[in-house]
Each structure stands twice: as C-alpha cells, then as structure tokens.
Amino acid sequence: MKTDELKGLILKALETEQTPDSFMQELEEAGVTYTFSNDFSGAVLNRIFGESTVRIAESEFFSNMRLVFNRVALTGIAAIILLLISILLGQGTLSIDSILGIGDIETDSIISLMTGY
Amino acid sequence: MVRESFKDREDSDLVEASVGGDKQAFGEIVNRYQNMVARTVKGMLGDTVLSEDIGQEVFIKLYHSLPEFRGEARLSTYIQKMAVNFSLNEIRRRKRFMSMFALKENAELREIEFASGDEEKRSDALELVNKALMRLDPKFRIIVVMRLLQGYSTRETAEILDLPVGTVLSRLSRAQEQLKIIMKKL
C-alpha cells in the first residue's frame, strides 16, 4: 500500500462511528501490527511466579538511565573538551600538573607553603 | 506451554483458576490478551523495548488484582482499562522525568525515535503510523489508538476511558484535525 493511500485510509476510518473491520484487515496487510516478543507470556509468568522484584526495579533504573544518557553524555564531553582547550591555552601544555592547576608553581613554593619556611 | 484444556475455557473459568494460583490458566489469559495490550501500549508509547516492560507490568498488576475482579465488566475491558492507565501513567512519568532534566517539549518523541532506531526494520506503513501517533497529543492519541488499532466504537471508547461520549467525539474531531496536519508533514 502506498503512503498516500494509507494516510487517506486512516483519516477516512476515523470519520465513521466505528472503524470498519476491513480497515483493520488492510492495516494488518500493510504491516501495521503490534505484538510483543515470542517469549512475552513466559517472561510475565516468570516475573509473577519467580524471584523478580529486583529485576523490575532494575528495569526501571536502566530505562531512566537510557533516557538521560544521550542528553548528559554529549554535554559532558563538550564541557571536558572546553576545559582541556582552556588549560592548553592558559598553561601551554596538557600535563597532569597543568590539569591539576599546579603547572606553573615551583616545588619550592609548595614546600614553603606547607612548612612555613 | 498452556494446557490444551484451558484453550477453550471461558474467561471466568480462567480467572477462577488463576485466583487459585493456577499458572497455566493465567498463562492462557496472557496469551489470549497480549496482542490487545500490545496494540494499546505500543500505540501509546511507541514500538520499543520499554513498551514490552509496560505490557508485562499490565499483566502482573492484573494477576494481583484478579481476586477483586467481580466480573461486572468483561475481562477484556478490565485489561484494556489497565493497559490504558499504565500507558498514560508512563507518559506522565516520562514528562516528569523530562522536566526534571529541563528537556524540551519534543524530547519524548525524539527519545522514542532514538530507542526505535536499533530495532529491526519495520514496514514503511508501521513507521508512518508510529510517527503519526507519537506526534499526537496523548489525550487525542489514546482516542485514535482505541478507534484505529483496537477497532472500538466511539461508545466503547468512552466506556473504556471513563469519559462522556461527547468528550470522546470532540477529542476525536480534534485528533482528526491534528492528524491531517501531521500527515501532510510525513
């Protein structure tokens, strides 16, 4: 079925008091079917009759993590890159010392600061 | 595997056996109604793995609430109402979650499309229906799902959603207007 035909069919089906059975059949023939995976029934029974409380909580946790990951990851990477560029421009190098912010401090100064001499 | 003897049994018999703890009987209820739940949940939330979890939760909740099922409504209507409530609650949960992280208005749609991206290739028709549904406001989407995917009449839709028939009709009319605009862009 062509896209335009399907669009017209959908809009027409909503104009009637009840969606005609023929529409449901055409929709199915066009590949519009919603089903769960083959082991759905087994998974439900396992969650009811098996030890599953932890898995439910885990599932919600991972779904939340998945939702937020692609938002936070990109922003985080951009922030890290900006920080590294600013260190490189300010310190002229990307050594551990410069990342820690102690790149231009002499060892004697640190000892003096810590010991008071 | 569900025992052969349960396949021809009435819903009321299956409910009674399930309440008594019969795993096979409840398995037959799941088999009988899983496609109906899939149409509602996936129609409302998108065709993703997360929808499958919600579908499972519908049946888990059903199992625990079966002792309170009095048989006043048909079992299919009872399950359908649960699937609708779970779907709408999940949409509310996602909205709260999105607002917590200051995500923009269409973030839900993008997340669904992102999550759908790794699934097997779907038919163009299914892709079109999914996209159109996800672009609809949820309160109009549920009406379209009930009418188009479940084949309910306006009256039956009103009964399942606990809404007056007039409200369903006006939302259906708004949904049609929205769909016309959405379809032009797809």
mmCIF file of C-alpha atoms in Angstrom:
data_model
loop_
_atom_site.group_PDB
_atom_site.id
_atom_site.type_symbol
_atom_site.label_atom_id
_atom_site.label_comp_id
_atom_site.label_asym_id
_atom_site.label_seq_id
_atom_site.Cartn_x
_atom_site.Cartn_y
_atom_site.Cartn_z
ATOM 1 C CA MET A 1 0.000 0.000 0.000
ATOM 2 C CA LYS A 2 1.294 3.444 -0.935
ATOM 3 C CA THR A 3 1.881 6.016 1.794
ATOM 4 C CA ASP A 4 -0.734 8.430 0.467
ATOM 5 C CA GLU A 5 -3.323 5.664 0.261
ATOM 6 C CA LEU A 6 -2.643 4.706 3.866
ATOM 7 C CA LYS A 7 -2.904 8.316 5.057
ATOM 8 C CA GLY A 8 -6.272 8.675 3.310
ATOM 9 C CA LEU A 9 -7.470 5.370 4.719
ATOM 10 C CA ILE A 10 -6.584 6.362 8.284
ATOM 11 C CA LEU A 11 -8.378 9.693 8.073
ATOM 12 C CA LYS A 12 -11.415 8.085 6.445
ATOM 13 C CA ALA A 13 -11.618 5.355 9.098
ATOM 14 C CA LEU A 14 -11.856 7.988 11.834
ATOM 15 C CA GLU A 15 -14.835 9.644 10.165
ATOM 16 C CA THR A 16 -17.116 6.653 10.767
ATOM 17 C CA GLU A 17 -18.804 5.798 14.086
ATOM 18 C CA GLN A 18 -16.805 2.573 14.278
ATOM 19 C CA THR A 19 -13.627 1.666 12.446
ATOM 20 C CA PRO A 20 -14.658 -0.874 9.760
ATOM 21 C CA ASP A 21 -13.222 -4.383 10.080
ATOM 22 C CA SER A 22 -11.964 -4.092 6.506
ATOM 23 C CA PHE A 23 -9.725 -1.201 7.599
ATOM 24 C CA MET A 24 -8.193 -3.269 10.405
ATOM 25 C CA GLN A 25 -7.502 -6.022 7.878
ATOM 26 C CA GLU A 26 -5.945 -3.607 5.373
ATOM 27 C CA LEU A 27 -3.807 -2.110 8.121
ATOM 28 C CA GLU A 28 -2.580 -5.552 9.086
ATOM 29 C CA GLU A 29 -1.868 -6.480 5.472
ATOM 30 C CA ALA A 30 0.164 -3.275 5.108
ATOM 31 C CA GLY A 31 2.365 -4.476 8.000
ATOM 32 C CA VAL A 32 0.873 -2.396 10.808
ATOM 33 C CA THR A 33 0.776 -4.996 13.561
ATOM 34 C CA TYR A 34 1.729 -4.588 17.180
ATOM 35 C CA THR A 35 2.870 -7.691 19.019
ATOM 36 C CA PHE A 36 5.155 -8.492 21.904
ATOM 37 C CA SER A 37 8.141 -10.804 21.602
ATOM 38 C CA ASN A 38 7.644 -14.563 21.364
ATOM 39 C CA ASP A 39 8.615 -15.226 24.967
ATOM 40 C CA PHE A 40 6.342 -12.498 26.364
ATOM 41 C CA SER A 41 3.995 -14.905 28.103
ATOM 42 C CA GLY A 42 6.917 -16.804 29.674
ATOM 43 C CA ALA A 43 8.523 -13.561 30.841
ATOM 44 C CA VAL A 44 5.290 -12.431 32.520
ATOM 45 C CA LEU A 45 4.857 -15.780 34.277
ATOM 46 C CA ASN A 46 8.498 -15.709 35.403
ATOM 47 C CA ARG A 47 8.068 -12.269 36.868
ATOM 48 C CA ILE A 48 4.941 -13.323 38.733
ATOM 49 C CA PHE A 49 5.924 -16.762 39.891
ATOM 50 C CA GLY A 50 9.691 -16.278 40.074
ATOM 51 C CA GLU A 51 12.038 -14.091 42.100
ATOM 52 C CA SER A 52 11.607 -10.901 40.163
ATOM 53 C CA THR A 53 11.223 -7.821 42.362
ATOM 54 C CA VAL A 54 14.827 -6.795 41.861
ATOM 55 C CA ARG A 55 14.530 -7.163 38.095
ATOM 56 C CA ILE A 56 11.522 -4.808 37.977
ATOM 57 C CA ALA A 57 13.442 -2.122 39.883
ATOM 58 C CA GLU A 58 16.492 -2.698 37.692
ATOM 59 C CA SER A 59 14.428 -2.414 34.553
ATOM 60 C CA GLU A 60 13.044 0.979 35.636
ATOM 61 C CA PHE A 61 16.514 2.165 36.635
ATOM 62 C CA PHE A 62 18.019 1.226 33.278
ATOM 63 C CA SER A 63 15.143 2.761 31.344
ATOM 64 C CA ASN A 64 15.697 6.031 33.216
ATOM 65 C CA MET A 65 19.445 5.835 32.602
ATOM 66 C CA ARG A 66 18.873 5.218 28.924
ATOM 67 C CA LEU A 67 16.598 8.242 28.659
ATOM 68 C CA VAL A 68 19.100 10.594 30.227
ATOM 69 C CA PHE A 69 22.328 9.146 28.847
ATOM 70 C CA ASN A 70 22.364 10.601 25.344
ATOM 71 C CA ARG A 71 21.481 14.031 26.784
ATOM 72 C CA VAL A 72 24.099 14.127 29.517
ATOM 73 C CA ALA A 73 26.897 12.372 27.629
ATOM 74 C CA LEU A 74 27.139 14.918 24.815
ATOM 75 C CA THR A 75 27.024 17.889 27.184
ATOM 76 C CA GLY A 76 29.667 16.262 29.402
ATOM 77 C CA ILE A 77 32.013 15.561 26.513
ATOM 78 C CA ALA A 78 31.637 19.149 25.249
ATOM 79 C CA ALA A 79 32.432 20.509 28.747
ATOM 80 C CA ILE A 80 35.550 18.314 29.036
ATOM 81 C CA ILE A 81 36.812 19.429 25.603
ATOM 82 C CA LEU A 82 36.289 23.113 26.500
ATOM 83 C CA LEU A 83 38.124 22.611 29.806
ATOM 84 C CA LEU A 84 41.081 20.943 28.071
ATOM 85 C CA ILE A 85 41.253 23.737 25.462
ATOM 86 C CA SER A 86 41.220 26.399 28.178
ATOM 87 C CA ILE A 87 44.019 24.570 30.052
ATOM 88 C CA LEU A 88 46.048 24.247 26.852
ATOM 89 C CA LEU A 89 45.637 27.957 26.078
ATOM 90 C CA GLY A 90 46.327 29.072 29.655
ATOM 91 C CA GLN A 91 49.169 26.701 30.555
ATOM 92 C CA GLY A 92 50.573 25.908 27.099
ATOM 93 C CA THR A 93 50.613 22.173 27.878
ATOM 94 C CA LEU A 94 48.295 19.328 28.817
ATOM 95 C CA SER A 95 50.450 17.687 31.509
ATOM 96 C CA ILE A 96 48.999 16.216 34.716
ATOM 97 C CA ASP A 97 50.334 19.243 36.635
ATOM 98 C CA SER A 98 48.587 21.699 34.342
ATOM 99 C CA ILE A 99 45.318 19.732 34.561
ATOM 100 C CA LEU A 100 45.633 19.782 38.362
ATOM 101 C CA GLY A 101 46.280 23.535 38.177
ATOM 102 C CA ILE A 102 49.798 23.389 39.612
ATOM 103 C CA GLY A 103 51.701 23.580 36.319
ATOM 104 C CA ASP A 104 53.334 26.972 36.925
ATOM 105 C CA ILE A 105 54.037 26.554 40.652
ATOM 106 C CA GLU A 106 57.615 25.785 41.706
ATOM 107 C CA THR A 107 58.261 22.827 44.006
ATOM 108 C CA ASP A 108 59.999 25.185 46.481
ATOM 109 C CA SER A 109 56.896 27.330 46.693
ATOM 110 C CA ILE A 110 54.755 24.309 47.589
ATOM 111 C CA ILE A 111 57.238 23.194 50.280
ATOM 112 C CA SER A 112 57.405 26.717 51.631
ATOM 113 C CA LEU A 113 53.611 26.961 51.671
ATOM 114 C CA MET A 114 53.280 23.644 53.529
ATOM 115 C CA THR A 115 56.086 24.062 56.026
ATOM 116 C CA GLY A 116 56.027 27.852 56.526
ATOM 117 C CA TYR A 117 59.795 28.219 55.797
ATOM 118 C CA MET B 1 3.142 -24.330 27.293
ATOM 119 C CA VAL B 2 -0.539 -23.807 28.146
ATOM 120 C CA ARG B 3 -2.516 -26.965 28.828
ATOM 121 C CA GLU B 4 -4.869 -27.835 25.963
ATOM 122 C CA SER B 5 -7.817 -27.930 28.383
ATOM 123 C CA PHE B 6 -7.531 -24.184 29.051
ATOM 124 C CA LYS B 7 -7.671 -23.081 25.427
ATOM 125 C CA ASP B 8 -11.435 -23.482 25.083
ATOM 126 C CA ARG B 9 -12.325 -22.315 28.566
ATOM 127 C CA GLU B 10 -14.354 -19.198 29.291
ATOM 128 C CA ASP B 11 -12.603 -16.164 30.745
ATOM 129 C CA SER B 12 -14.477 -16.597 34.026
ATOM 130 C CA ASP B 13 -13.090 -20.133 34.424
ATOM 131 C CA LEU B 14 -9.573 -18.901 33.719
ATOM 132 C CA VAL B 15 -9.961 -16.105 36.266
ATOM 133 C CA GLU B 16 -11.195 -18.519 38.900
ATOM 134 C CA ALA B 17 -8.331 -20.935 38.268
ATOM 135 C CA SER B 18 -5.774 -18.094 38.232
ATOM 136 C CA VAL B 19 -7.022 -16.763 41.554
ATOM 137 C CA GLY B 20 -6.472 -20.257 42.892
ATOM 138 C CA GLY B 21 -2.824 -19.947 41.806
ATOM 139 C CA ASP B 22 -3.012 -21.930 38.549
ATOM 140 C CA LYS B 23 -0.060 -20.731 36.478
ATOM 141 C CA GLN B 24 -1.300 -22.407 33.288
ATOM 142 C CA ALA B 25 -4.681 -20.709 33.499
ATOM 143 C CA PHE B 26 -3.110 -17.289 33.884
ATOM 144 C CA GLY B 27 -0.736 -18.134 31.022
ATOM 145 C CA GLU B 28 -3.792 -18.666 28.809
ATOM 146 C CA ILE B 29 -5.163 -15.231 29.837
ATOM 147 C CA VAL B 30 -1.828 -13.669 28.858
ATOM 148 C CA ASN B 31 -1.818 -15.498 25.516
ATOM 149 C CA ARG B 32 -5.400 -14.508 24.826
ATOM 150 C CA TYR B 33 -4.998 -10.795 25.506
ATOM 151 C CA GLN B 34 -1.342 -9.949 24.881
ATOM 152 C CA ASN B 35 -1.928 -8.655 21.336
ATOM 153 C CA MET B 36 -4.713 -6.392 22.543
ATOM 154 C CA VAL B 37 -2.409 -4.969 25.238
ATOM 155 C CA ALA B 38 0.443 -4.646 22.719
ATOM 156 C CA ARG B 39 -1.719 -2.504 20.423
ATOM 157 C CA THR B 40 -2.630 -0.127 23.250
ATOM 158 C CA VAL B 41 0.780 0.092 24.925
ATOM 159 C CA LYS B 42 2.868 0.254 21.757
ATOM 160 C CA GLY B 43 0.370 2.589 20.104
ATOM 161 C CA MET B 44 0.630 4.935 23.060
ATOM 162 C CA LEU B 45 4.318 4.633 23.968
ATOM 163 C CA GLY B 46 5.958 3.685 20.697
ATOM 164 C CA ASP B 47 7.179 0.337 19.436
ATOM 165 C CA THR B 48 10.138 -0.001 21.815
ATOM 166 C CA VAL B 49 11.545 -2.491 24.302
ATOM 167 C CA LEU B 50 10.301 -0.267 27.138
ATOM 168 C CA SER B 51 6.739 -0.796 25.919
ATOM 169 C CA GLU B 52 7.227 -4.522 26.342
ATOM 170 C CA ASP B 53 8.135 -3.936 30.014
ATOM 171 C CA ILE B 54 4.983 -1.895 30.494
ATOM 172 C CA GLY B 55 2.985 -4.681 28.826
ATOM 173 C CA GLN B 56 4.436 -7.146 31.336
ATOM 174 C CA GLU B 57 3.554 -4.854 34.207
ATOM 175 C CA VAL B 58 -0.051 -4.692 32.995
ATOM 176 C CA PHE B 59 -0.350 -8.467 33.315
ATOM 177 C CA ILE B 60 1.480 -8.563 36.644
ATOM 178 C CA LYS B 61 -0.939 -5.972 38.027
ATOM 179 C CA LEU B 62 -3.819 -7.954 36.508
ATOM 180 C CA TYR B 63 -2.680 -11.111 38.273
ATOM 181 C CA HIS B 64 -2.575 -9.385 41.647
ATOM 182 C CA SER B 65 -5.927 -7.669 41.153
ATOM 183 C CA LEU B 66 -7.812 -10.730 39.881
ATOM 184 C CA PRO B 67 -9.203 -11.571 43.359
ATOM 185 C CA GLU B 68 -11.034 -8.213 43.231
ATOM 186 C CA PHE B 69 -12.371 -8.812 39.713
ATOM 187 C CA ARG B 70 -16.135 -9.255 40.154
ATOM 188 C CA GLY B 71 -16.964 -9.968 36.533
ATOM 189 C CA GLU B 72 -19.210 -6.891 36.218
ATOM 190 C CA ALA B 73 -17.319 -5.875 33.073
ATOM 191 C CA ARG B 74 -15.819 -8.203 30.504
ATOM 192 C CA LEU B 75 -12.280 -9.343 31.292
ATOM 193 C CA SER B 76 -11.073 -7.782 28.013
ATOM 194 C CA THR B 77 -12.483 -4.372 29.056
ATOM 195 C CA TYR B 78 -10.909 -4.725 32.509
ATOM 196 C CA ILE B 79 -7.485 -5.497 30.961
ATOM 197 C CA GLN B 80 -7.881 -2.765 28.365
ATOM 198 C CA LYS B 81 -8.547 -0.169 31.077
ATOM 199 C CA MET B 82 -5.405 -1.297 32.887
ATOM 200 C CA ALA B 83 -3.332 -1.038 29.710
ATOM 201 C CA VAL B 84 -4.668 2.489 29.116
ATOM 202 C CA ASN B 85 -3.908 3.556 32.707
ATOM 203 C CA PHE B 86 -0.396 2.097 32.613
ATOM 204 C CA SER B 87 0.321 3.827 29.295
ATOM 205 C CA LEU B 88 -0.973 7.208 30.460
ATOM 206 C CA ASN B 89 0.931 6.899 33.761
ATOM 207 C CA GLU B 90 4.121 6.076 31.870
ATOM 208 C CA ILE B 91 3.643 9.156 29.670
ATOM 209 C CA ARG B 92 3.184 11.282 32.828
ATOM 210 C CA ARG B 93 6.275 9.687 34.393
ATOM 211 C CA ARG B 94 8.325 10.457 31.281
ATOM 212 C CA LYS B 95 7.070 14.045 31.246
ATOM 213 C CA ARG B 96 8.067 14.499 34.897
ATOM 214 C CA PHE B 97 11.442 12.954 34.149
ATOM 215 C CA MET B 98 11.961 15.190 31.109
ATOM 216 C CA SER B 99 11.023 18.322 33.046
ATOM 217 C CA MET B 100 13.391 17.299 35.859
ATOM 218 C CA PHE B 101 16.258 17.417 33.387
ATOM 219 C CA ALA B 102 14.854 20.500 31.618
ATOM 220 C CA LEU B 103 14.436 18.610 28.363
ATOM 221 C CA LYS B 104 12.445 20.244 25.608
ATOM 222 C CA GLU B 105 8.840 19.617 24.593
ATOM 223 C CA ASN B 106 9.519 17.108 21.825
ATOM 224 C CA ALA B 107 12.137 15.193 23.767
ATOM 225 C CA GLU B 108 9.747 12.276 24.353
ATOM 226 C CA LEU B 109 9.268 11.855 20.637
ATOM 227 C CA ARG B 110 12.998 12.027 19.958
ATOM 228 C CA GLU B 111 13.685 9.502 22.721
ATOM 229 C CA ILE B 112 11.140 7.122 21.217
ATOM 230 C CA GLU B 113 12.626 7.527 17.750
ATOM 231 C CA PHE B 114 16.125 7.091 19.239
ATOM 232 C CA ALA B 115 15.045 3.933 21.071
ATOM 233 C CA SER B 116 13.317 2.591 17.964
ATOM 234 C CA GLY B 117 16.384 3.079 15.828
ATOM 235 C CA ASP B 118 18.097 -0.109 16.914
ATOM 236 C CA GLU B 119 15.056 -2.300 16.352
ATOM 237 C CA GLU B 120 14.671 -4.474 13.294
ATOM 238 C CA LYS B 121 13.498 -2.746 10.149
ATOM 239 C CA ARG B 122 9.801 -2.084 10.249
ATOM 240 C CA SER B 123 7.419 -1.748 7.353
ATOM 241 C CA ASP B 124 7.020 1.771 5.973
ATOM 242 C CA ALA B 125 3.350 1.666 6.903
ATOM 243 C CA LEU B 126 4.111 0.810 10.527
ATOM 244 C CA GLU B 127 6.750 3.534 10.637
ATOM 245 C CA LEU B 128 4.225 6.050 9.295
ATOM 246 C CA VAL B 129 1.520 5.069 11.808
ATOM 247 C CA ASN B 130 4.045 5.147 14.690
ATOM 248 C CA LYS B 131 5.324 8.593 13.767
ATOM 249 C CA ALA B 132 1.826 9.996 13.302
ATOM 250 C CA LEU B 133 0.651 8.610 16.651
ATOM 251 C CA MET B 134 3.696 9.847 18.560
ATOM 252 C CA ARG B 135 3.194 13.368 17.243
ATOM 253 C CA LEU B 136 -0.373 13.468 18.579
ATOM 254 C CA ASP B 137 -1.142 14.898 21.998
ATOM 255 C CA PRO B 138 -1.579 11.861 24.349
ATOM 256 C CA LYS B 139 -5.213 12.697 25.140
ATOM 257 C CA PHE B 140 -6.013 12.579 21.408
ATOM 258 C CA ARG B 141 -3.606 9.700 20.774
ATOM 259 C CA ILE B 142 -5.487 7.391 23.132
ATOM 260 C CA ILE B 143 -8.743 8.019 21.262
ATOM 261 C CA VAL B 144 -7.099 7.244 17.915
ATOM 262 C CA VAL B 145 -5.469 4.095 19.306
ATOM 263 C CA MET B 146 -8.800 2.844 20.642
ATOM 264 C CA ARG B 147 -10.589 3.592 17.377
ATOM 265 C CA LEU B 148 -7.953 2.665 14.794
ATOM 266 C CA LEU B 149 -5.844 -0.047 16.372
ATOM 267 C CA GLN B 150 -8.429 -1.666 18.644
ATOM 268 C CA GLY B 151 -11.455 -1.112 16.420
ATOM 269 C CA TYR B 152 -13.710 0.111 19.236
ATOM 270 C CA SER B 153 -16.734 2.270 18.532
ATOM 271 C CA THR B 154 -16.968 5.775 19.978
ATOM 272 C CA ARG B 155 -19.316 4.464 22.695
ATOM 273 C CA GLU B 156 -16.962 1.614 23.659
ATOM 274 C CA THR B 157 -14.020 4.014 23.668
ATOM 275 C CA ALA B 158 -15.927 6.283 26.048
ATOM 276 C CA GLU B 159 -16.672 3.346 28.341
ATOM 277 C CA ILE B 160 -13.057 2.200 28.487
ATOM 278 C CA LEU B 161 -11.679 5.685 29.055
ATOM 279 C CA ASP B 162 -14.422 6.596 31.550
ATOM 280 C CA LEU B 163 -15.291 9.668 29.500
ATOM 281 C CA PRO B 164 -18.634 11.017 28.274
ATOM 282 C CA VAL B 165 -19.372 10.148 24.627
ATOM 283 C CA GLY B 166 -19.455 13.882 23.807
ATOM 284 C CA THR B 167 -15.897 14.338 25.102
ATOM 285 C CA VAL B 168 -14.685 11.398 23.020
ATOM 286 C CA LEU B 169 -16.378 12.846 19.936
ATOM 287 C CA SER B 170 -14.859 16.293 20.417
ATOM 288 C CA ARG B 171 -11.406 14.818 21.067
ATOM 289 C CA LEU B 172 -11.782 12.599 18.018
ATOM 290 C CA SER B 173 -12.577 15.640 15.938
ATOM 291 C CA ARG B 174 -9.501 17.484 17.301
ATOM 292 C CA ALA B 175 -7.413 14.357 16.702
ATOM 293 C CA GLN B 176 -8.533 14.261 13.084
ATOM 294 C CA GLU B 177 -7.526 17.904 12.622
ATOM 295 C CA GLN B 178 -4.116 17.257 14.198
ATOM 296 C CA LEU B 179 -3.641 14.093 12.149
ATOM 297 C CA LYS B 180 -4.372 15.913 8.882
ATOM 298 C CA ILE B 181 -1.617 18.419 9.671
ATOM 299 C CA ILE B 182 0.785 15.701 10.855
ATOM 300 C CA MET B 183 0.154 13.500 7.819
ATOM 301 C CA LYS B 184 0.983 16.359 5.451
ATOM 302 C CA LYS B 185 4.436 16.640 7.053
ATOM 303 C CA LEU B 186 5.181 12.900 6.958
#
